[in-house]
Tab-separated table of C-alpha atoms in Angstrom:
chain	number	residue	atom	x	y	z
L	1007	UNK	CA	87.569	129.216	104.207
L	1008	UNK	CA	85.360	127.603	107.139
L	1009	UNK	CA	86.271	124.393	108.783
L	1010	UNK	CA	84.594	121.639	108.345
L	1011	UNK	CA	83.725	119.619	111.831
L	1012	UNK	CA	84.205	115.777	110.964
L	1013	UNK	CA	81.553	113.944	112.742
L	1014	UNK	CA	83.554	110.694	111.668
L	1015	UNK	CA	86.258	111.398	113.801
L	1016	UNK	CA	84.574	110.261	116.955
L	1017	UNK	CA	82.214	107.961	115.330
L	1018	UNK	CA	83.103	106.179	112.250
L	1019	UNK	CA	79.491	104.648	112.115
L	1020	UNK	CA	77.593	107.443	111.849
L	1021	UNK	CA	75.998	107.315	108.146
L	1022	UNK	CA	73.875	110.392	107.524
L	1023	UNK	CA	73.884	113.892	109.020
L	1024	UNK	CA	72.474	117.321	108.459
L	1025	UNK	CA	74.519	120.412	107.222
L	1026	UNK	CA	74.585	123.392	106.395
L	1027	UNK	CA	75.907	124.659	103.224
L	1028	UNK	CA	78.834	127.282	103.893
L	1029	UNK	CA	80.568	127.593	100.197
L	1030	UNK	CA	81.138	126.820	96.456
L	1031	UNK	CA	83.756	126.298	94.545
L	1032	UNK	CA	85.286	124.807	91.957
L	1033	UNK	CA	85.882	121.368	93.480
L	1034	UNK	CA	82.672	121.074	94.966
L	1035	UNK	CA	80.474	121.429	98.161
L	1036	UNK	CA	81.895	122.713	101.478
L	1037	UNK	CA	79.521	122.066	104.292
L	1038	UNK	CA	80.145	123.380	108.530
L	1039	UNK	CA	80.193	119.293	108.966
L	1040	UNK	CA	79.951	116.023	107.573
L	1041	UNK	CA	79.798	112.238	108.000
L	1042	UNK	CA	81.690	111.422	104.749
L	1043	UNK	CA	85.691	111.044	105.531
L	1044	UNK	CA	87.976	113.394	103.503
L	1045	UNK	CA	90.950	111.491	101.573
L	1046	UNK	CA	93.908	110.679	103.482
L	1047	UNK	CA	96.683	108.586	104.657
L	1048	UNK	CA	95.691	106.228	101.742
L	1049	UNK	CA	92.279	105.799	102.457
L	1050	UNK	CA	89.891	107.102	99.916
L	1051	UNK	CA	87.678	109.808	100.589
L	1052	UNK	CA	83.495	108.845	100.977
L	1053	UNK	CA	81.260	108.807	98.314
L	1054	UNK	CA	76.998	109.213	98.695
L	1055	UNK	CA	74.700	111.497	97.977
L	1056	UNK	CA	73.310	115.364	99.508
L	1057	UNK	CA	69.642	116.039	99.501
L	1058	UNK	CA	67.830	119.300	99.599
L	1059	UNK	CA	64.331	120.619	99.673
L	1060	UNK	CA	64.358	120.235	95.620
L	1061	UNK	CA	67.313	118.879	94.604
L	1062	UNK	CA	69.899	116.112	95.326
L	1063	UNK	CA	73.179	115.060	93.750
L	1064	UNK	CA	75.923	112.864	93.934
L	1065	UNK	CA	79.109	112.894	95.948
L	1066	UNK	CA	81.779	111.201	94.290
L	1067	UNK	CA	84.590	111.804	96.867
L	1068	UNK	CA	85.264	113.890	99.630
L	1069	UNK	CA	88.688	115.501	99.484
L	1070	UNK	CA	90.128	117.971	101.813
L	1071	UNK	CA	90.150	121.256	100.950
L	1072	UNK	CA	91.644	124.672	102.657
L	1073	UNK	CA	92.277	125.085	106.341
L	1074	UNK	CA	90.455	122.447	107.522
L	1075	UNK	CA	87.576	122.389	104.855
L	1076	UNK	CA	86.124	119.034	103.634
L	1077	UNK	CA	85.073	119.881	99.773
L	1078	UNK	CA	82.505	116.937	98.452
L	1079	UNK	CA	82.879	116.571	95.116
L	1080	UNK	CA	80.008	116.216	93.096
L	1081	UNK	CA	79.327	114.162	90.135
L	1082	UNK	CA	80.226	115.708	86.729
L	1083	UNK	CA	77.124	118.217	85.383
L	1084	UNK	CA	75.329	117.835	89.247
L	1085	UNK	CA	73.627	121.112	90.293
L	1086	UNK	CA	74.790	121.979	93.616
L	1087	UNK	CA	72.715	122.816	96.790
L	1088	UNK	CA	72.442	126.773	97.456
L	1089	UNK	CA	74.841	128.393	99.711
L	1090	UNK	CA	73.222	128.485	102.902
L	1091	UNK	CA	70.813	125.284	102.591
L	1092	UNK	CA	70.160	122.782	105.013
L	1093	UNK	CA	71.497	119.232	103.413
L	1094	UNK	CA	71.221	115.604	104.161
L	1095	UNK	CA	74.564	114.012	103.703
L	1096	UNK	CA	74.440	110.467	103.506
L	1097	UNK	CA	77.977	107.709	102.713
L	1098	UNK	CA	77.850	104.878	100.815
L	1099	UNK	CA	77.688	102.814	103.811
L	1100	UNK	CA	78.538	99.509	102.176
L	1101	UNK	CA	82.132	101.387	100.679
L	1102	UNK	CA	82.926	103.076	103.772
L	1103	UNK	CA	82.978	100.225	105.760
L	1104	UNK	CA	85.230	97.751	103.652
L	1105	UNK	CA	87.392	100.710	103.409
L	1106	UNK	CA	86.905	100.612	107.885
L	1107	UNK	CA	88.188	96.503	107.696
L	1108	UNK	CA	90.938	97.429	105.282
L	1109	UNK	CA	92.305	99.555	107.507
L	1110	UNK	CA	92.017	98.073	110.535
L	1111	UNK	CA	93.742	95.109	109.214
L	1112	UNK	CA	96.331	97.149	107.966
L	1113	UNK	CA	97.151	98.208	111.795
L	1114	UNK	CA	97.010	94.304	112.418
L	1115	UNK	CA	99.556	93.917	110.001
L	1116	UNK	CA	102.044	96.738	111.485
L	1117	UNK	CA	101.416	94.798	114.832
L	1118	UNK	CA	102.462	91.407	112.806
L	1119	UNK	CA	105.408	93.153	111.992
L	1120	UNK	CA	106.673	94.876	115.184
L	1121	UNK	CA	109.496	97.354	114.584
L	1122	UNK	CA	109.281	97.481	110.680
L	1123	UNK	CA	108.094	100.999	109.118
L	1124	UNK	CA	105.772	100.992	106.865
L	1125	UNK	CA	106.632	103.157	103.611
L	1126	UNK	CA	103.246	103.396	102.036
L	1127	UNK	CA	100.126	102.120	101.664
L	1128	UNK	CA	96.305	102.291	99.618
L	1129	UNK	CA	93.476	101.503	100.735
L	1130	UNK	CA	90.665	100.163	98.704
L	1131	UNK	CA	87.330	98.095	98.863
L	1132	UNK	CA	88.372	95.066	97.077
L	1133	UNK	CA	92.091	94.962	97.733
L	1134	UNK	CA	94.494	96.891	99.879
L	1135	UNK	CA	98.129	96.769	100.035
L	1136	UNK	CA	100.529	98.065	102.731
L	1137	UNK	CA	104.855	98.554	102.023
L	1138	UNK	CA	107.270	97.621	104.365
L	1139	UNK	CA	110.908	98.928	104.913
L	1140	UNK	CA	111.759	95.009	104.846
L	1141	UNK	CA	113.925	92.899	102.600
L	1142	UNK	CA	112.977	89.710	103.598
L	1143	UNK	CA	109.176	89.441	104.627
L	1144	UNK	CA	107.864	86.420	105.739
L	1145	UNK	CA	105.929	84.108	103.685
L	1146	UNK	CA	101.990	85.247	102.835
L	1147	UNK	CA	100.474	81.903	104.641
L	1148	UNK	CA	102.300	83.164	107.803
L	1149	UNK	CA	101.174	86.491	107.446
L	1150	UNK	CA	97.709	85.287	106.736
L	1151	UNK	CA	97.981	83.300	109.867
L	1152	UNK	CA	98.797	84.969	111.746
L	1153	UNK	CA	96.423	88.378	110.718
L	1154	UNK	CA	93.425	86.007	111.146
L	1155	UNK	CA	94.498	85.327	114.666
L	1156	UNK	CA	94.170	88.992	115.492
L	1157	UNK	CA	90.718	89.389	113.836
L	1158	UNK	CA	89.285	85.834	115.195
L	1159	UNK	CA	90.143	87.226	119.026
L	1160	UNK	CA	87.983	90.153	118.678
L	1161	UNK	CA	89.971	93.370	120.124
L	1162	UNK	CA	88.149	96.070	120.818
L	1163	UNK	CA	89.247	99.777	119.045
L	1164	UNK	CA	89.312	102.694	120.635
L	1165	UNK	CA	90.733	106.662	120.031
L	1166	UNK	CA	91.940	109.445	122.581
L	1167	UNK	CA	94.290	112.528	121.814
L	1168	UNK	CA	97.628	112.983	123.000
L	1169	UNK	CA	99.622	116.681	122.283
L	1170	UNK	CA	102.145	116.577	119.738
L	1171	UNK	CA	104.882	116.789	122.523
L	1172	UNK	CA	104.076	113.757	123.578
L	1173	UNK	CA	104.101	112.390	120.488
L	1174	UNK	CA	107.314	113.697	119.796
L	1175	UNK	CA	108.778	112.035	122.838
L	1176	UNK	CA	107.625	108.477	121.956
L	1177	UNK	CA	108.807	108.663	117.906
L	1178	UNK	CA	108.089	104.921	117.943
L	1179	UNK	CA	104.482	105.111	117.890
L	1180	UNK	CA	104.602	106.428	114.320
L	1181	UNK	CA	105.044	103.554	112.112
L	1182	UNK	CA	104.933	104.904	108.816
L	1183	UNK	CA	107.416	106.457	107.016
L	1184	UNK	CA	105.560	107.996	103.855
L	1185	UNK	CA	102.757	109.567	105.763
L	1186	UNK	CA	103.117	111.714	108.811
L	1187	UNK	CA	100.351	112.610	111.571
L	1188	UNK	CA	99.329	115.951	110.937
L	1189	UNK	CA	101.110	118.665	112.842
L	1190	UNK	CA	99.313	122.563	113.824
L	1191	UNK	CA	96.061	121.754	115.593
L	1192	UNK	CA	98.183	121.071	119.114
L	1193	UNK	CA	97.185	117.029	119.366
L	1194	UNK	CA	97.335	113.692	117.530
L	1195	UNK	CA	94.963	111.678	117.471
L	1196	UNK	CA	95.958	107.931	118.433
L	1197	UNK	CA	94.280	104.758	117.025
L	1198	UNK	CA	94.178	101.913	119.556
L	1199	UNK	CA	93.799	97.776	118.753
L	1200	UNK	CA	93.001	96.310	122.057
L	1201	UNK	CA	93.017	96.345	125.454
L	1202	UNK	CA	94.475	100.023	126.806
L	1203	UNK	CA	97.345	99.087	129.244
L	1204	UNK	CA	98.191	96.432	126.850
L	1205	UNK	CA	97.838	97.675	123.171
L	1206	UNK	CA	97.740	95.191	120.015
L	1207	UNK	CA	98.899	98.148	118.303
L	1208	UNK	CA	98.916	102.086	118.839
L	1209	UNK	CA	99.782	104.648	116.218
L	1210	UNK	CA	98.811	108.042	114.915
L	1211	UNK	CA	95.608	107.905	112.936
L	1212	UNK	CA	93.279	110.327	111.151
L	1213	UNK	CA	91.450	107.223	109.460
L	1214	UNK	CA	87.698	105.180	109.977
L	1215	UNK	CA	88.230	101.496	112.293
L	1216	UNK	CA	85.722	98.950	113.013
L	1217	UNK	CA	84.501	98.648	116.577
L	1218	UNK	CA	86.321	95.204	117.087
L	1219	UNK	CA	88.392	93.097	115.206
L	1220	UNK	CA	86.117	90.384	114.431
L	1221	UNK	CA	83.979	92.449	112.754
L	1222	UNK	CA	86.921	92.665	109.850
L	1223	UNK	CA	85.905	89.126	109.186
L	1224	UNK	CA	88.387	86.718	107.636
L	1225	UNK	CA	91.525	88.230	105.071
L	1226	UNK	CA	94.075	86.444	102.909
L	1227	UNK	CA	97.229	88.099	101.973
L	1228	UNK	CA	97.347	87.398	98.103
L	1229	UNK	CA	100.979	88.439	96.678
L	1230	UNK	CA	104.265	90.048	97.831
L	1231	UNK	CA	105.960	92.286	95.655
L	1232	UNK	CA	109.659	93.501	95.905
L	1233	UNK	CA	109.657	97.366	95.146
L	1234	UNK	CA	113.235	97.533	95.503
L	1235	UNK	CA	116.197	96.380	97.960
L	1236	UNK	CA	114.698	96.908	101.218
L	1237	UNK	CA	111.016	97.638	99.925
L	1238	UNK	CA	108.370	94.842	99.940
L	1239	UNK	CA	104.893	95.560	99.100
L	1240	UNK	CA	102.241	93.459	100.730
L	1241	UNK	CA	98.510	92.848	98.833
L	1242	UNK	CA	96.033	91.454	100.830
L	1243	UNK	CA	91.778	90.923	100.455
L	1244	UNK	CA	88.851	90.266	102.651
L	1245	UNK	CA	87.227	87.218	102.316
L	1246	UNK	CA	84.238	87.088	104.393
């Protein structure tokens, strides 16, 4: 199976491209490269639409498929574009980019929390919630505080690659315990929240970020949840 190059990757506000169709099967539409973000590490995989001379249909997720493919799935009884045709692919823009503040202010939150793991997480446009190895979290005000403070100062993101032996000699810069950067390709991608000789927060990170913190507008943490002794599960919304 083809690879598919993810154009999101080094810029998460790119909406539309053109592709080329490279295979069928029976999960959808593999293309040699796409705007729409494959599911992963708890965020949920782009939905939109691909347009052809004579036809168009709906994409109602991205998923990842085999060695490296990105499969868009296509909305139940859509006819699919011809092997070999030149697409338009095109995100739900408004989606993707909730689903780009979530998870920035998910990083926020690890950086809230210095030195706690995270054991899992799920990402979604109206609410988002992020577990913590952590049997006594602080109290949601605090944590709402105190993520707002973050946003409000408008850090500036930013990626670069490092090679897995680099990650393996700083462990601490993964902070999740239930998902693990991928490992094969010969680098890791890092995600960085502010400046770079003095990070916010730096971890491994396949997912889509907003350009600056500020543009995650305001957030409230709604509910803490106990998921067992040392497992706290922390729900949280954008306001603005």
């Amino acid at each position: 199976m083809t690879a598919t190059t993810p154009l999101f990757t080094d810029d998460a506000y790119l909406r539309d491209c053109t592709a080329v169709v490279v295979a069928l099967d029976e999960k959808g539409v593999i293309l040699d490269r796409t705007v729409m973000y494959a599911r992963s590490g708890g965020q949920p995989g782009d939905a939109g639409t691909l347009t052809w001379a004579g036809g168009e249909a709906v994409v109602t997720e991205a998923v990842k498929g085999e060695a490296g493919a990105i499969v868009h799935a296509l909305a139940p009884g859509a006819a699919p574009p011809p092997v070999g045709a030149e697409v338009t692919v095109a995100i739900d823009w408004t989606r993707r980019h909730r689903h780009m503040r979530m998870h920035t202010t998910m990083h926020l939150l690890c950086a809230v929390l210095p030195g706690i793991y995270a054991t899992g997480n799920q990402i979604g446009a109206e609410k988002s919630r992020l577990d913590f190895d952590l049997a006594e979290p602080p109290a949601k005000e605090w944590l709402t505080e105190k993520l707002n403070a973050l946003i409000a100062a408008g850090h500036p993101t930013g990626t670069r690659w490092i090679a897995e032996e680099e990650l393996d000699a700083n462990p601490a810069m993964v902070r999740t315990l239930s998902v693990q950067p991928p490992r094969g390709a010969g680098r890791i991608r890092l995600v960085r929240i502010g400046p770079e000789d003095a990070p916010v927060d730096l971890q491994p990170c396949g997912g889509t970020h907003v350009a600056r913190t500020s543009e995650i507008g305001r957030v409230e943490v709604t509910k803490l949840e106990s998921k067992g002794r040392q497992n706290r599960r922390i729900h949280f919304v954008l306001v603005d």
